[in-house]
Coordinates of C-alpha atoms in Angstrom, one line a residue:
X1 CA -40.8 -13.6 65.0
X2 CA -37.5 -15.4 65.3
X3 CA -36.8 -18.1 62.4
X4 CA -38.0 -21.8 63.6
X5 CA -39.9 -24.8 61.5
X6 CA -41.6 -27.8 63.3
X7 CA -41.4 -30.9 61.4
X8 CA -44.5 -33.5 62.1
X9 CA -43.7 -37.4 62.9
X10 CA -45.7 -40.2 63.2
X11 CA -44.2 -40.2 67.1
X12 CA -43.3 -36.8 67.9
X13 CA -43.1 -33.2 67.3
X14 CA -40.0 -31.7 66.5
X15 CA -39.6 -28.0 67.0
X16 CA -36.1 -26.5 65.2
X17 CA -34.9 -22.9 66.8
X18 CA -32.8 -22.2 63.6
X19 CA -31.6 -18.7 63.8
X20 CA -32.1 -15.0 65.0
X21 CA -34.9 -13.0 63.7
X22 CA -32.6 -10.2 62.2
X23 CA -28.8 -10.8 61.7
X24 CA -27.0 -7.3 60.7
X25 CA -23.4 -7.2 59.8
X26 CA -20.5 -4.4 58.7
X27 CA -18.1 -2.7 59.7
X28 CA -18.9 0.5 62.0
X29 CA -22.6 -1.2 61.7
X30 CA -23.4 -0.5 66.0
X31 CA -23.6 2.8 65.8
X32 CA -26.4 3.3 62.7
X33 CA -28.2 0.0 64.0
X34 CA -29.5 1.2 67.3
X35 CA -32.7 2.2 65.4
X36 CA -33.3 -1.3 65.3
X37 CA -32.9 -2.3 69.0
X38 CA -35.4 0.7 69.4
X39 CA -38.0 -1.2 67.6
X40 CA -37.4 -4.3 70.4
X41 CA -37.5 -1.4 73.5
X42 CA -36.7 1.8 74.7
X43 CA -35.6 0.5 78.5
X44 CA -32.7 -1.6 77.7
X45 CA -30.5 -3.6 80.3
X46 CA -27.1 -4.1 79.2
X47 CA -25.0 -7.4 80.0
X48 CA -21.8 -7.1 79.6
X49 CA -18.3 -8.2 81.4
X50 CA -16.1 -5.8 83.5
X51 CA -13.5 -5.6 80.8
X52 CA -16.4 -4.6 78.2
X53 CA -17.9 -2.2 80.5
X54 CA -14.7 -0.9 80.9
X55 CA -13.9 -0.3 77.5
X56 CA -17.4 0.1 75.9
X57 CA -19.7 1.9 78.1
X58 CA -18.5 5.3 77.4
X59 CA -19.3 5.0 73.3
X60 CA -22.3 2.5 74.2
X61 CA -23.9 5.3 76.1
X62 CA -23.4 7.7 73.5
X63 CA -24.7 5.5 71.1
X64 CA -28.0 4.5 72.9
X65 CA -28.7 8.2 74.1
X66 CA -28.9 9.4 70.6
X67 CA -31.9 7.2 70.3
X68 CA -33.0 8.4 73.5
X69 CA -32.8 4.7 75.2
X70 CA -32.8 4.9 79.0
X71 CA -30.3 2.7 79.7
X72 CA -28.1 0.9 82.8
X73 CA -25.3 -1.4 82.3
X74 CA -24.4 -5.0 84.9
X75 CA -21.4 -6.8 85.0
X76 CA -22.7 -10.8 84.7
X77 CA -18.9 -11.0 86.6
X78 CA -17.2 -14.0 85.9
X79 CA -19.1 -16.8 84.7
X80 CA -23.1 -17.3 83.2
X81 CA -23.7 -18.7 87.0
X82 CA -26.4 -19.2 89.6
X83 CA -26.0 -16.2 91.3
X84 CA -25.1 -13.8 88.4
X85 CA -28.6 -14.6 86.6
X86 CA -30.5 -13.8 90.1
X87 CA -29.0 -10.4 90.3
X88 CA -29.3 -9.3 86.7
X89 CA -33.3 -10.6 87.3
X90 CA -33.7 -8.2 90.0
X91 CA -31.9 -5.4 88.1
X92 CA -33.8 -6.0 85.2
X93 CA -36.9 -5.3 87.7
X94 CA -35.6 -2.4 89.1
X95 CA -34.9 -0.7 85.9
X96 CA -38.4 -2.0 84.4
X97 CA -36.5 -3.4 81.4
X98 CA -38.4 -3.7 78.0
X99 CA -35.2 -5.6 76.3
X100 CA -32.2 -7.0 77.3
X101 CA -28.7 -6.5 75.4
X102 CA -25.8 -9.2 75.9
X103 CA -22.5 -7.3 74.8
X104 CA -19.6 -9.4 74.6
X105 CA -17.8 -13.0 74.7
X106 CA -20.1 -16.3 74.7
X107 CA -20.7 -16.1 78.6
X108 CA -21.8 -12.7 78.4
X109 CA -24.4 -13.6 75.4
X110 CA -25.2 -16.8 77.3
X111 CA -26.3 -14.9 80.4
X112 CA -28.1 -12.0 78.4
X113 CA -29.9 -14.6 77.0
X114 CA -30.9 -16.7 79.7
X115 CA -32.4 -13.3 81.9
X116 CA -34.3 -12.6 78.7
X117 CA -35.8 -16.2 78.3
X118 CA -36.5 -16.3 82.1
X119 CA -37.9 -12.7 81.8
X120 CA -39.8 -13.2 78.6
X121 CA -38.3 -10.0 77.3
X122 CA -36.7 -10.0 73.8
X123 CA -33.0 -10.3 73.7
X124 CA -30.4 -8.6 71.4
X125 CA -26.9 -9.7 71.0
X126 CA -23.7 -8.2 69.9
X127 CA -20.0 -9.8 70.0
X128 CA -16.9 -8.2 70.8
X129 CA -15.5 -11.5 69.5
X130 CA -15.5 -14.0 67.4
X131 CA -14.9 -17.0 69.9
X132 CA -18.2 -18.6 70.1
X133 CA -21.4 -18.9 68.2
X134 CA -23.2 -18.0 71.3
X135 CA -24.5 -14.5 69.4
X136 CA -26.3 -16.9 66.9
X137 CA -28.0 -20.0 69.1
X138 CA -30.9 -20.5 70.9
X139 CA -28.4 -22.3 73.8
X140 CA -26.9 -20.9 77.5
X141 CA -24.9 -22.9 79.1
X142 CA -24.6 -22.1 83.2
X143 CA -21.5 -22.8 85.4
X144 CA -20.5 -22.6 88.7
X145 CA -19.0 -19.1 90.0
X146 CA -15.4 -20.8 89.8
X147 CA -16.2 -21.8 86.1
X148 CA -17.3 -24.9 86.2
X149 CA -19.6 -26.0 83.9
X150 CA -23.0 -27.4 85.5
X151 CA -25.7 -27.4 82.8
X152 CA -27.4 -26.2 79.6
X153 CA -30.3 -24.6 78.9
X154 CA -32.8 -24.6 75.9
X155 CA -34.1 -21.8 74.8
X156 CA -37.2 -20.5 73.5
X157 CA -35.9 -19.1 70.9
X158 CA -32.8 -17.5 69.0
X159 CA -31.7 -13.8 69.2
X160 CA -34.4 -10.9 68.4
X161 CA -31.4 -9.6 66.8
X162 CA -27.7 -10.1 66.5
X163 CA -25.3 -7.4 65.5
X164 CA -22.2 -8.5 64.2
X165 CA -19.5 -5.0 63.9
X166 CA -16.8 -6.3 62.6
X167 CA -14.8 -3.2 64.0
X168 CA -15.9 -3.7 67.1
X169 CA -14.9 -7.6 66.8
X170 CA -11.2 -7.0 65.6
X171 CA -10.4 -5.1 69.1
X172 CA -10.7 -8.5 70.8
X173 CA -7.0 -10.1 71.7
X174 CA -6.3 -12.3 68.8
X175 CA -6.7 -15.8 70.9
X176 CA -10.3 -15.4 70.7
X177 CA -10.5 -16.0 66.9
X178 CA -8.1 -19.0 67.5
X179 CA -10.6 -20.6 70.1
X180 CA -13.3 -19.6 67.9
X181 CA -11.9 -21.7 65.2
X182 CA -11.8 -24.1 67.7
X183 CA -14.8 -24.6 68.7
X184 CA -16.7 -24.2 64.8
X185 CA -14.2 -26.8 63.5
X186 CA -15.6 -29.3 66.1
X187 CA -19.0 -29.2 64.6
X188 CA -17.7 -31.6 61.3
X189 CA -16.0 -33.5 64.1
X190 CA -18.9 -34.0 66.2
X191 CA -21.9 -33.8 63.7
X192 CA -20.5 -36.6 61.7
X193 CA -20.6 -38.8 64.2
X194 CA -23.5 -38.5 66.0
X195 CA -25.4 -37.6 62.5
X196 CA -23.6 -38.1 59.8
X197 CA -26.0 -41.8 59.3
X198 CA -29.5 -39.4 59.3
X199 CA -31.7 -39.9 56.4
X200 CA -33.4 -36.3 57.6
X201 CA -33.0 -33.6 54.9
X202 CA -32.3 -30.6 57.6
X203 CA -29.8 -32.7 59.8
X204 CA -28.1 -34.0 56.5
X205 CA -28.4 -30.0 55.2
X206 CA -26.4 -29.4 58.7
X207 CA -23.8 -32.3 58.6
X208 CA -22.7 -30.9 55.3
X209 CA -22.8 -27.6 56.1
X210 CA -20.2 -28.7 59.2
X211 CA -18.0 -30.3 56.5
X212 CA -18.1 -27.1 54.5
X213 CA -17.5 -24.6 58.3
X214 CA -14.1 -26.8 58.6
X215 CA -13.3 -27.1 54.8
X216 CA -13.5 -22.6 55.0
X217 CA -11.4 -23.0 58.2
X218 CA -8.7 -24.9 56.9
X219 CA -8.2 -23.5 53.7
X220 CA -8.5 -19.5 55.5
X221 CA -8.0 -19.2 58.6
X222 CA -4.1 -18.7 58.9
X223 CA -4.3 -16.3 56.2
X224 CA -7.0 -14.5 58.1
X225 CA -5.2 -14.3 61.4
X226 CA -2.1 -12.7 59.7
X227 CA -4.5 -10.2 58.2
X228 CA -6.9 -8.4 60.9
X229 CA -9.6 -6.6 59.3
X230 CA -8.9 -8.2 56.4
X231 CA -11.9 -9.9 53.7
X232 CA -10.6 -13.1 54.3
X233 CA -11.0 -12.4 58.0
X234 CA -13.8 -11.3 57.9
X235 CA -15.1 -14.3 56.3
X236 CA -13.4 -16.7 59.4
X237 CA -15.5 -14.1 61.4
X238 CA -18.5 -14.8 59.6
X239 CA -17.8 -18.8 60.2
X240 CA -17.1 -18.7 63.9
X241 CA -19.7 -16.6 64.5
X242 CA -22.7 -17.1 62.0
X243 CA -22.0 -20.5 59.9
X244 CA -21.3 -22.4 63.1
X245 CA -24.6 -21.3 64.4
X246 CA -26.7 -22.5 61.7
X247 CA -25.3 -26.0 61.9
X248 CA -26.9 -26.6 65.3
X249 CA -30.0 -24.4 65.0
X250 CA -30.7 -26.8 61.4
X251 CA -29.9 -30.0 63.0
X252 CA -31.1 -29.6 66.0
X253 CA -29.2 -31.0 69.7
X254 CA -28.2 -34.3 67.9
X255 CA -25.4 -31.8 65.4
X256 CA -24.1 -29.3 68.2
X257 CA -22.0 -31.5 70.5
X258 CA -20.3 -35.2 70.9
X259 CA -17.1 -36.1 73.1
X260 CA -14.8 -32.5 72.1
X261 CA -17.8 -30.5 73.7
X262 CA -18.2 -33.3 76.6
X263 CA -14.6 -32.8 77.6
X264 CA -14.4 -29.3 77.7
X265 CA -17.4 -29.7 80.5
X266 CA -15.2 -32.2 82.6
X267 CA -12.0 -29.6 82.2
X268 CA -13.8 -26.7 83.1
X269 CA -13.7 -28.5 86.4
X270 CA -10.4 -28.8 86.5
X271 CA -9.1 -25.3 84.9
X272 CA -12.1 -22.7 85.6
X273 CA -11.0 -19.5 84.1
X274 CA -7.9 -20.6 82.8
X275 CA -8.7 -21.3 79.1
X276 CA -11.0 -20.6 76.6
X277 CA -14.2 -22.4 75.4
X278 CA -12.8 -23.3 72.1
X279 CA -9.3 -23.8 73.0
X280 CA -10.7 -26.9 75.5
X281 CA -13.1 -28.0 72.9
X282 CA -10.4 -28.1 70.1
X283 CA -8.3 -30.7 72.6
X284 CA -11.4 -32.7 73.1
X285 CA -11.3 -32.7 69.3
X286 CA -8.3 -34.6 69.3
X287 CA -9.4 -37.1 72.6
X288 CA -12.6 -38.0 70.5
X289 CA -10.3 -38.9 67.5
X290 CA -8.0 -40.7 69.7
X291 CA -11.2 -42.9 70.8
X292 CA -12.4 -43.8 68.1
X293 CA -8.7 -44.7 66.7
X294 CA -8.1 -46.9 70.0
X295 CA -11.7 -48.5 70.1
X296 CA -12.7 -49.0 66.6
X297 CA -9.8 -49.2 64.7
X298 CA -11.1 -46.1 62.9
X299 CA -7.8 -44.9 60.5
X300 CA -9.7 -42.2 59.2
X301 CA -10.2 -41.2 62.5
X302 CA -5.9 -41.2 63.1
X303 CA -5.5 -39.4 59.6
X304 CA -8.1 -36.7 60.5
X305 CA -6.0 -36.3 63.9
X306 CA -2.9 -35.7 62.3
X307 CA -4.2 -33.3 60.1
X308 CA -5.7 -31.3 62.9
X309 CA -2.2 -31.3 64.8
X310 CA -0.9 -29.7 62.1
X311 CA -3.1 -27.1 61.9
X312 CA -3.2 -26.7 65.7
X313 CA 0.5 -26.3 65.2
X314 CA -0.2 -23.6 62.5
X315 CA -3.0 -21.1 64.4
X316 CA -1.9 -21.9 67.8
X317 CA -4.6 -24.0 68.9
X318 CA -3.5 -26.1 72.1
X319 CA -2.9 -30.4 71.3
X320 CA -2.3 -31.9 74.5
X321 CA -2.8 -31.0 78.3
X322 CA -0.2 -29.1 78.8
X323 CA -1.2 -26.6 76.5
X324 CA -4.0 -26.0 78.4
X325 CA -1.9 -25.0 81.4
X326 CA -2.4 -28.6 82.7
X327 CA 0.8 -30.8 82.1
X328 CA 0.8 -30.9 85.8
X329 CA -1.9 -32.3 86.6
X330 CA -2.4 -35.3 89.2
X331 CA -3.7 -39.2 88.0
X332 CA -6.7 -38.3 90.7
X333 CA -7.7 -34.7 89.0
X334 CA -7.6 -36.1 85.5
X335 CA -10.1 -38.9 86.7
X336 CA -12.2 -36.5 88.3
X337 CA -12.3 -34.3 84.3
X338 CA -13.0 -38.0 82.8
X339 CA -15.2 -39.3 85.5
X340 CA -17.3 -35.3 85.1
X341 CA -16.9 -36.5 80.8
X342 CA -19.1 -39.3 81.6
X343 CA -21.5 -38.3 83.5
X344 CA -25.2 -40.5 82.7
X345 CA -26.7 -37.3 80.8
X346 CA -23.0 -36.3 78.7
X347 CA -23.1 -35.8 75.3
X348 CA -19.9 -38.1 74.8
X349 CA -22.7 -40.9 75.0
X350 CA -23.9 -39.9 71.2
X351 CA -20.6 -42.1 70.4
X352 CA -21.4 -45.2 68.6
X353 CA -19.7 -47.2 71.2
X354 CA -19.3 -47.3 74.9
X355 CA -16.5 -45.8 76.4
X356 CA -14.8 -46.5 79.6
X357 CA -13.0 -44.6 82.2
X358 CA -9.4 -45.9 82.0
X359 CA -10.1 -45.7 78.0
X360 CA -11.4 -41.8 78.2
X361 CA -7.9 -41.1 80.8
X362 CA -5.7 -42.7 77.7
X363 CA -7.7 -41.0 75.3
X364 CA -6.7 -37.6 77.2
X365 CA -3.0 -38.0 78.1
X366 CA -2.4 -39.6 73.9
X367 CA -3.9 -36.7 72.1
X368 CA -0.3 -36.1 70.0
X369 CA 0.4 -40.0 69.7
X370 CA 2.0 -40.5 66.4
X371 CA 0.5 -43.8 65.9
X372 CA -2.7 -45.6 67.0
X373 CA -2.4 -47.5 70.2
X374 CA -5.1 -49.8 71.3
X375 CA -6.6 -50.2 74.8
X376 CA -8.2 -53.5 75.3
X377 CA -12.1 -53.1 76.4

């Protein structure tokens, strides 16, 4: 059964999806852990991109026919969407599917996931890199088929079992362990925030455990992208992929997302496909920093910005728009990203304070301001 503790209130019942049921890890681990998936089902559907397929399905095969699984392989194409999920539903049908396996980025674990929690079959997942914590979490999130980002979904549960290869992690292109960092710093950045003032032991257990995931990532991870393969990688893999997990599954919705996550959903509307998960949420990093410098007078906030532009500067994480292949973007397309940002049901609403649109659009186009600048409410 996967990991999960319900707390009792006086008001409420509070249900925590904290992590998978198994978690294996190693290098050259895939091939002596398909024993394990067997356990889960003999009749597994695999998820996986084109690019994966392309470059895994030959050795997957092998793999999965030594156990004698009867196995067949979809693309989810390009994007956890609408009409991705429907298809892989009706091929899980047609291939009478006992498991499903999400092989991959986050968007292919998001949509492995989702089948298996609309299918009620179990669900394993396995990386191919260490850009998102999507392997560990008990989360999909769903976009539109040009990549823009409609909705979340809560799951059930976490992963039957998650199977980190560290081999098979370090043949992802490098920028995937810089968005990865990306997006697990943001959890300090976010969790503090919106639950840094909790009196709850597990959501204080999390918030600290945030402070320690960007504490790991600032003191390793340059060292650990000069060094693939490496023990000091290997321990930025671990963070991206595992630590950042736990944060959310211990405190619960409240700990996984504030403004950085909030803006990557309005860009995704903007740039599709054109940048990475983590790379938008590192910038939106910076815009919620920026906010609460220009509306609260926060100079924590401004210090903690600086320091992050630095180490932007350092990995190769992206600090303004035009990193994200937007510098040219029109007035009207960045209110449409900030309008998307504040939508009634965004996350960016866990802020302390209320934010407004021509605050959020200063917010966006300041995120490398040397100083603090103030925008009268």
């Amino acid at each position: 059964m996967p990991n999960q503790s319900s707390t009792q209130t006086a008001s409420s019942l509070l249900t925590l999806t904290i992590a998978p049921a198994k978690v294996i890890r190693g290098a050259g681990v895939l091939s002596s852990t398909v024993a394990e998936i067997a356990k889960l089902g003999t009749r597994p559907l695999i998820v996986a991109g084109n690019r994966t397929l392309g470059i895994c399905q030959e050795s997957l095969q092998e793999i999965f026919l030594a156990q004698e699984l009867q196995t067949t392989s979809v693309s989810y194409g390009a994007d956890c969407c609408e009409v991705t999920l429907k298809a892989l539903r009706k091929a899980a049908k047609e291939h009478k599917a006992d498991v499903i396996i999400g092989v991959g980025g986050g968007k292919a674990l998001d949509t492995a996931k989702l089948v298996s929690h609309q299918l009620q079959l179990p669900v394993v997942t396995i990386p191919t890199s260490a850009a998102t914590c999507a392997g560990w979490t008990a989360l999909s999130n769903v976009y539109s088929e040009s990549g823009a980002f409609l909705y979340d979904v809560a799951l059930s549960r976490c992963p039957d079992l998650l199977i980190l290869d560290y081999d098979l992690i370090q043949t992802a292109p490098q920028r995937t362990l810089v968005a990865g960092i990306g997006d697990a710093i943001a959890k300090w950045y976010e969790a503090s925030v919106s639950s840094g003032h909790l009196q709850d032991t597990l959501v204080i257990s999390a918030v600290q455990q945030a402070r320690i995931l960007r504490d790991i990532l600032f003191q390793k991870a340059a060292a650990a992208l000069k060094s693939p393969g490496s023990e000091v990688w290997r321990e930025v893999v671990d963070a991206t992929v595992l630590s950042a997990g736990v944060i959310g599954g211990l405190g619960g919705a409240q700990c996984r997302t504030v403004a950085a996550h909030a803006v990557h959903n309005g860009l995704t509307h903007l740039s599709g496909h054109g940048s990475i998960h983590g790379e938008k949420v590192a910038y939106g990093i910076l815009v919620q920093l920026r906010l609460e410098e220009m509306l609260q007078g926060n100079q924590l906030a401004d210090a903690a910005r600086q320091q992050l532009l630095k180490f932007y500067a350092e990995i190769g994480l992206p600090q303004k728009l035009a990193d994200l292949g937007l510098g040219n973007i029109t007035l009207a397309q960045l209110q449409t990203a900030a309008e998307i940002t504040l939508a009634p049901n965004s996350d960016i609403h866990r802020l302390p304070f209320p934010v407004a649109l021509e605050q959020l659009m200063a917010a966006m186009i300041s995120t490398t301001a040397p100083h603090q600048l103030k925008v009268k409410n």
